[in-house]
Short mmCIF file of C-alpha atoms in Angstrom, two decimals:
data_model
loop_
_atom_site.label_atom_id
_atom_site.label_comp_id
_atom_site.label_asym_id
_atom_site.label_seq_id
_atom_site.Cartn_x
_atom_site.Cartn_y
_atom_site.Cartn_z
CA UNK A 230 37.89 275.45 248.02
CA UNK A 231 39.96 278.62 247.82
CA UNK A 232 43.67 277.90 248.11
CA UNK A 233 45.20 281.21 247.02
CA UNK A 234 43.87 283.88 249.32
CA UNK A 235 46.71 285.84 250.87
CA UNK A 236 50.14 287.24 250.18
CA UNK A 237 52.48 284.41 249.20
CA UNK A 238 54.60 285.03 252.29
CA UNK A 239 51.62 284.88 254.66
CA UNK A 240 49.44 282.07 253.39
CA UNK A 241 49.60 278.36 254.18
CA UNK A 242 52.42 276.32 252.70
CA UNK A 243 50.09 274.53 250.30
CA UNK A 244 49.11 277.85 248.74
CA UNK A 245 52.74 278.93 248.49
CA UNK A 246 53.68 275.75 246.66
CA UNK A 247 50.78 276.03 244.21
CA UNK A 248 51.57 279.69 243.50
CA UNK A 249 55.21 278.84 242.86
CA UNK A 250 54.26 275.90 240.66
CA UNK A 251 52.09 278.10 238.50
CA UNK A 252 54.71 280.86 238.36
CA UNK A 253 57.52 278.63 237.12
CA UNK A 254 55.15 276.46 235.05
CA UNK A 255 56.15 273.30 236.87
CA UNK A 256 52.47 272.79 237.65
CA UNK A 257 49.93 272.63 234.82
CA UNK A 258 46.35 273.83 235.05
CA UNK A 259 45.15 270.24 234.88
CA UNK A 260 47.43 269.19 237.73
CA UNK A 261 46.27 272.12 239.82
CA UNK A 262 42.65 271.14 239.19
CA UNK A 263 43.39 267.55 240.25
CA UNK A 264 45.07 268.70 243.47
CA UNK A 265 42.09 270.91 244.32
CA UNK A 266 39.68 268.07 243.60
CA UNK A 267 41.57 265.74 245.92
CA UNK A 268 41.65 268.41 248.63
CA UNK A 269 37.90 268.92 248.27
CA UNK A 270 37.38 265.17 248.62
CA UNK A 271 39.49 265.20 251.79
CA UNK A 272 37.32 268.06 253.08
CA UNK A 273 34.17 266.05 252.48
CA UNK A 274 35.63 263.09 254.35
CA UNK A 275 36.72 265.28 257.26
CA UNK A 276 33.35 267.00 257.41
CA UNK A 277 31.58 263.64 257.35
CA UNK A 278 33.65 262.42 260.27
CA UNK A 279 33.75 265.47 262.52
CA UNK A 280 31.22 268.00 261.23
CA UNK A 281 28.18 267.82 258.97
CA UNK A 282 28.91 267.66 255.26
CA UNK A 283 25.39 268.87 254.45
CA UNK A 284 25.91 272.21 256.21
CA UNK A 285 27.88 274.56 253.99
CA UNK A 286 29.63 276.53 256.73
CA UNK A 287 30.82 273.31 258.34
CA UNK A 288 32.05 271.99 254.99
CA UNK A 289 33.98 275.23 254.59
CA UNK A 290 35.49 274.74 258.06
CA UNK A 291 36.60 271.26 257.05
CA UNK A 292 38.21 272.74 253.94
CA UNK A 293 40.16 275.21 256.06
CA UNK A 294 41.28 272.35 258.31
CA UNK A 295 42.44 270.29 255.33
CA UNK A 296 44.48 273.17 253.90
CA UNK A 297 46.24 273.63 257.22
CA UNK A 298 46.86 269.95 257.92
CA UNK A 299 48.03 269.25 254.35
CA UNK A 300 50.34 272.26 254.56
CA UNK A 301 51.86 270.91 257.76
CA UNK A 302 52.39 267.42 256.32
CA UNK A 303 53.70 268.82 253.04
CA UNK A 304 56.32 270.92 254.85
CA UNK A 305 57.53 267.84 256.71
CA UNK A 306 57.54 265.40 253.79
CA UNK A 307 59.16 267.84 251.36
CA UNK A 308 61.61 269.26 253.89
CA UNK A 309 60.23 272.65 252.82
CA UNK A 310 61.65 272.21 249.31
CA UNK A 311 58.95 273.60 247.02
CA UNK A 312 60.00 271.64 243.94
CA UNK A 313 59.95 268.42 245.94
CA UNK A 314 56.58 269.48 247.32
CA UNK A 315 55.14 269.92 243.81
CA UNK A 316 56.39 266.48 242.78
CA UNK A 317 54.74 264.99 245.85
CA UNK A 318 51.42 266.77 245.29
CA UNK A 319 51.20 265.61 241.67
CA UNK A 320 51.45 261.92 242.62
CA UNK A 321 48.23 259.90 242.76
CA UNK A 322 47.97 259.94 246.57
CA UNK A 323 50.16 262.95 247.35
CA UNK A 324 47.45 265.08 248.96
CA UNK A 325 46.26 262.14 251.06
CA UNK A 326 49.81 261.34 252.21
CA UNK A 327 50.38 264.95 253.21
CA UNK A 328 47.12 265.06 255.15
CA UNK A 329 47.89 261.78 256.90
CA UNK A 330 51.37 263.00 257.81
CA UNK A 331 50.07 266.33 259.11
CA UNK A 332 47.34 264.61 261.13
CA UNK A 333 49.89 262.18 262.59
CA UNK A 334 52.12 265.10 263.63
CA UNK A 335 49.18 266.79 265.36
CA UNK A 336 48.12 263.54 267.02
CA UNK A 337 51.58 263.00 268.45
CA UNK A 338 51.93 266.44 270.03
CA UNK A 339 48.32 266.33 271.28
CA UNK A 340 48.94 263.33 273.54
CA UNK A 341 49.80 265.26 276.69
CA UNK A 342 47.01 267.77 276.01
CA UNK A 343 44.41 265.00 275.92
CA UNK A 344 45.75 263.04 278.92
CA UNK A 345 42.67 263.92 280.97
CA UNK A 346 40.01 264.48 278.37
CA UNK A 347 38.71 263.89 274.86
CA UNK A 348 38.65 266.03 271.77
CA UNK A 349 36.01 266.58 269.12
CA UNK A 350 38.71 265.49 266.69
CA UNK A 351 39.59 262.22 268.34
CA UNK A 352 43.32 262.15 269.01
CA UNK A 353 43.96 265.74 267.88
CA UNK A 354 43.56 268.63 270.30
CA UNK A 355 40.71 270.94 269.26
CA UNK A 356 42.53 274.20 270.00
CA UNK A 357 45.66 273.06 268.15
CA UNK A 358 43.67 272.13 265.03
CA UNK A 359 41.95 275.52 265.15
CA UNK A 360 45.39 277.15 265.10
CA UNK A 361 46.59 275.01 262.20
CA UNK A 362 43.37 275.51 260.22
CA UNK A 363 43.61 278.09 257.44
CA UNK A 364 40.51 280.36 257.28
CA UNK A 365 40.52 282.95 254.47
CA UNK A 366 39.89 285.90 256.81
CA UNK A 367 43.13 285.35 258.76
CA UNK A 368 45.87 287.82 257.97
CA UNK A 369 48.61 285.22 258.33
CA UNK A 370 48.80 281.43 258.63
CA UNK A 371 50.27 280.56 262.03
CA UNK A 372 49.79 276.82 261.74
CA UNK A 373 53.43 275.80 261.53
CA UNK A 374 54.39 278.08 264.43
CA UNK A 375 51.54 276.64 266.54
CA UNK A 376 52.72 273.11 265.75
CA UNK A 377 56.32 273.94 266.66
CA UNK A 378 55.21 275.34 270.03
CA UNK A 379 53.14 272.20 270.66
CA UNK A 380 56.10 270.02 269.63
CA UNK A 381 58.42 271.76 272.10
CA UNK A 382 55.84 271.27 274.87
CA UNK A 383 55.38 267.61 273.88
CA UNK A 384 59.14 267.00 273.98
CA UNK A 385 59.23 268.77 277.34
CA UNK A 386 56.56 266.45 278.73
CA UNK A 387 58.28 263.40 277.26
CA UNK A 388 61.52 264.42 278.95
CA UNK A 389 59.77 264.79 282.31
CA UNK A 390 58.16 261.37 281.87
CA UNK A 391 61.55 259.83 281.12
CA UNK A 392 63.12 261.44 284.19
CA UNK A 393 60.27 260.21 286.37
CA UNK A 394 60.56 256.68 285.00
CA UNK A 395 64.32 256.56 285.52
CA UNK A 396 64.80 258.34 288.83
CA UNK A 397 61.51 258.30 290.77
CA UNK A 398 59.68 255.57 292.65
CA UNK A 399 56.40 257.22 291.60
CA UNK A 400 56.84 257.03 287.84
CA UNK A 401 53.43 258.31 286.73
CA UNK A 402 52.48 261.95 286.73
CA UNK A 403 49.62 264.12 285.57
CA UNK A 404 50.59 266.66 282.84
CA UNK A 405 48.12 269.02 284.49
CA UNK A 406 50.54 269.19 287.45
CA UNK A 407 52.65 271.43 285.19
CA UNK A 408 55.93 270.02 286.44
CA UNK A 409 59.07 271.92 285.53
CA UNK A 410 61.75 269.93 283.73
CA UNK A 411 64.63 271.58 285.60
CA UNK A 412 62.92 271.01 288.95
CA UNK A 413 62.29 267.32 288.23
CA UNK A 414 65.92 266.73 287.27
CA UNK A 415 67.24 268.86 290.13
CA UNK A 416 65.22 266.95 292.73
CA UNK A 417 66.55 263.69 291.31
CA UNK A 418 70.16 264.93 291.41
CA UNK A 419 69.75 266.24 294.97
CA UNK A 420 68.07 263.06 296.24
CA UNK A 421 70.63 260.79 294.59
CA UNK A 422 73.44 262.85 296.11
CA UNK A 423 71.98 262.60 299.60
CA UNK A 424 70.90 258.97 299.49
CA UNK A 425 73.53 257.18 297.40
CA UNK A 426 71.79 257.20 293.99
CA UNK A 427 68.46 255.96 295.36
CA UNK A 428 65.24 256.60 293.48
CA UNK A 429 63.29 259.63 294.65
CA UNK A 430 60.66 259.13 297.32
CA UNK A 431 58.65 261.73 299.21
CA UNK A 432 60.74 261.31 302.34
CA UNK A 433 63.71 263.64 301.91
CA UNK A 434 62.60 266.06 304.62
CA UNK A 435 62.34 263.27 307.16
CA UNK A 436 65.51 261.41 306.21
CA UNK A 437 67.88 264.32 305.75
CA UNK A 438 68.59 264.53 309.51
CA UNK A 439 70.31 261.15 309.25
CA UNK A 440 72.54 262.15 306.34
CA UNK A 441 76.13 263.27 306.76
CA UNK A 442 76.68 266.17 304.39
CA UNK A 443 80.20 266.06 302.99
CA UNK A 444 82.11 269.28 302.38
CA UNK A 445 83.12 268.22 298.86
CA UNK A 446 79.46 268.21 297.83
CA UNK A 447 79.24 271.97 298.18
CA UNK A 448 80.95 272.94 294.94
CA UNK A 449 79.66 273.74 291.48
CA UNK A 450 82.02 271.13 290.04
CA UNK A 451 80.62 268.32 292.20
CA UNK A 452 77.00 269.20 291.40
CA UNK A 453 77.78 269.41 287.70
CA UNK A 454 79.44 265.99 287.92
CA UNK A 455 76.36 264.53 289.66
CA UNK A 456 74.08 266.06 287.04
CA UNK A 457 76.08 264.59 284.17
CA UNK A 458 76.17 261.24 285.97
CA UNK A 459 72.38 261.22 286.15
CA UNK A 460 71.98 262.25 282.50
CA UNK A 461 74.36 259.47 281.47
CA UNK A 462 71.75 256.94 282.58
CA UNK A 463 69.33 258.22 279.94
CA UNK A 464 69.38 257.55 276.18
CA UNK A 465 71.97 259.84 274.58
CA UNK A 466 69.49 261.76 272.41
CA UNK A 467 67.17 262.40 275.34
CA UNK A 468 70.05 263.44 277.59
CA UNK A 469 71.19 265.92 274.95
CA UNK A 470 67.67 267.35 274.62
CA UNK A 471 67.37 267.80 278.38
CA UNK A 472 70.84 269.35 278.64
CA UNK A 473 69.94 271.96 276.04
CA UNK A 474 66.79 272.81 277.97
CA UNK A 475 68.63 273.50 281.22
CA UNK A 476 69.26 277.13 282.09
CA UNK A 477 72.76 278.45 282.79
CA UNK A 478 71.84 278.92 286.45
CA UNK A 479 70.85 275.27 286.99
CA UNK A 480 74.02 274.29 288.83
CA UNK A 481 74.35 277.47 290.98
CA UNK A 482 70.66 277.22 291.91
CA UNK A 483 71.07 273.59 292.95
CA UNK A 484 74.09 274.55 295.07
CA UNK A 485 71.93 277.17 296.80
CA UNK A 486 69.34 274.46 297.49
CA UNK A 487 72.01 272.18 298.94
CA UNK A 488 73.10 274.95 301.30
CA UNK A 489 69.47 275.43 302.28
CA UNK A 490 69.20 271.68 302.91
CA UNK A 491 72.14 271.94 305.29
CA UNK A 492 70.38 274.65 307.32
CA UNK A 493 67.09 272.70 307.22
CA UNK A 494 68.91 269.63 308.56
CA UNK A 495 70.36 271.66 311.44
CA UNK A 496 66.88 272.86 312.40
CA UNK A 497 65.62 269.28 312.37
CA UNK A 498 68.45 268.17 314.63
CA UNK A 499 67.60 271.05 316.98
CA UNK A 500 64.03 269.75 317.25
CA UNK A 501 62.31 272.51 315.27
CA UNK A 502 58.53 272.18 314.98
CA UNK A 503 56.85 271.53 311.60
CA UNK A 504 55.50 275.09 311.71
CA UNK A 505 58.98 276.55 312.18
CA UNK A 506 60.35 274.41 309.37
CA UNK A 507 57.56 275.57 307.08
CA UNK A 508 58.24 279.21 307.95
CA UNK A 509 61.91 278.65 307.22
CA UNK A 510 61.09 277.20 303.81
CA UNK A 511 58.94 280.16 302.87
CA UNK A 512 61.45 282.67 304.24
CA UNK A 513 64.15 281.18 302.05
CA UNK A 514 61.87 281.25 299.05
CA UNK A 515 60.39 277.80 298.65
CA UNK A 516 59.47 278.39 295.01
CA UNK A 517 62.98 279.57 294.26
CA UNK A 518 64.71 276.51 295.73
CA UNK A 519 65.46 274.45 292.65
CA UNK A 520 64.99 270.75 293.34
CA UNK A 521 63.67 271.11 296.89
CA UNK A 522 60.55 268.92 297.25
CA UNK A 523 57.23 270.75 297.54
CA UNK A 524 55.26 268.01 299.29
CA UNK A 525 53.95 268.64 302.79
CA UNK A 526 55.17 266.51 305.72
CA UNK A 527 52.33 265.77 308.18
#
């Protein structure tokens, strides 16, 4: 297993730590040998589970996977403090703990990716592991960046799931629907405003004709107040995460949608046909109407 293959600023975190440990003599040759031996053992175990440990190229692939996964876990457990990382690696089960932590991190962020399928690696997404893996011919290790992107997407999906559970009658959704976090929250805010804090159903387009739209609703201040009121029903940490993810145009866009809803309601009251209503939606930019439901009324 080759651990030191690239420039210290480009290689996996495990390599960086070992290079630093040798440079400042905080890591002896014997300790380095023990760490490599444990990593090789982890590679054999990984190859035995997912590859074929009797085929050299597959054993090498397992070694690259182990370097990447251990690097990821080591960064997390050491808080990217290299001296703390060396102390952890030199403990009896340090390499194993780092691998387990890295694998757990990958498993967590893979959940939404595997919602409708299985992976060669069990609960870890195949493509994500390939990005975290550390082959020697790669110019730069992108494993941590790939994990961070997957973590952001996982948190995004978790936020959508929480919004659905709190504000929608239909609480389950398919991640492959690629729902937008802002749109999910906006539809909830709009529906609650129109129907006295009721949970969202796919009936807004039919019921809106019976709603009296109050003039005080049509202000940025009122919509912002309704948004904050909805977020207050969520756990504080989740509400803060969602708030940070909202664009600066969230409230103005929702006000535009409310004005559109007013015009849509007038057409309904005038007896407009479904075809005319559909043309009106598309003319106003259906995709650009934040929070306006996209379901079709038959």
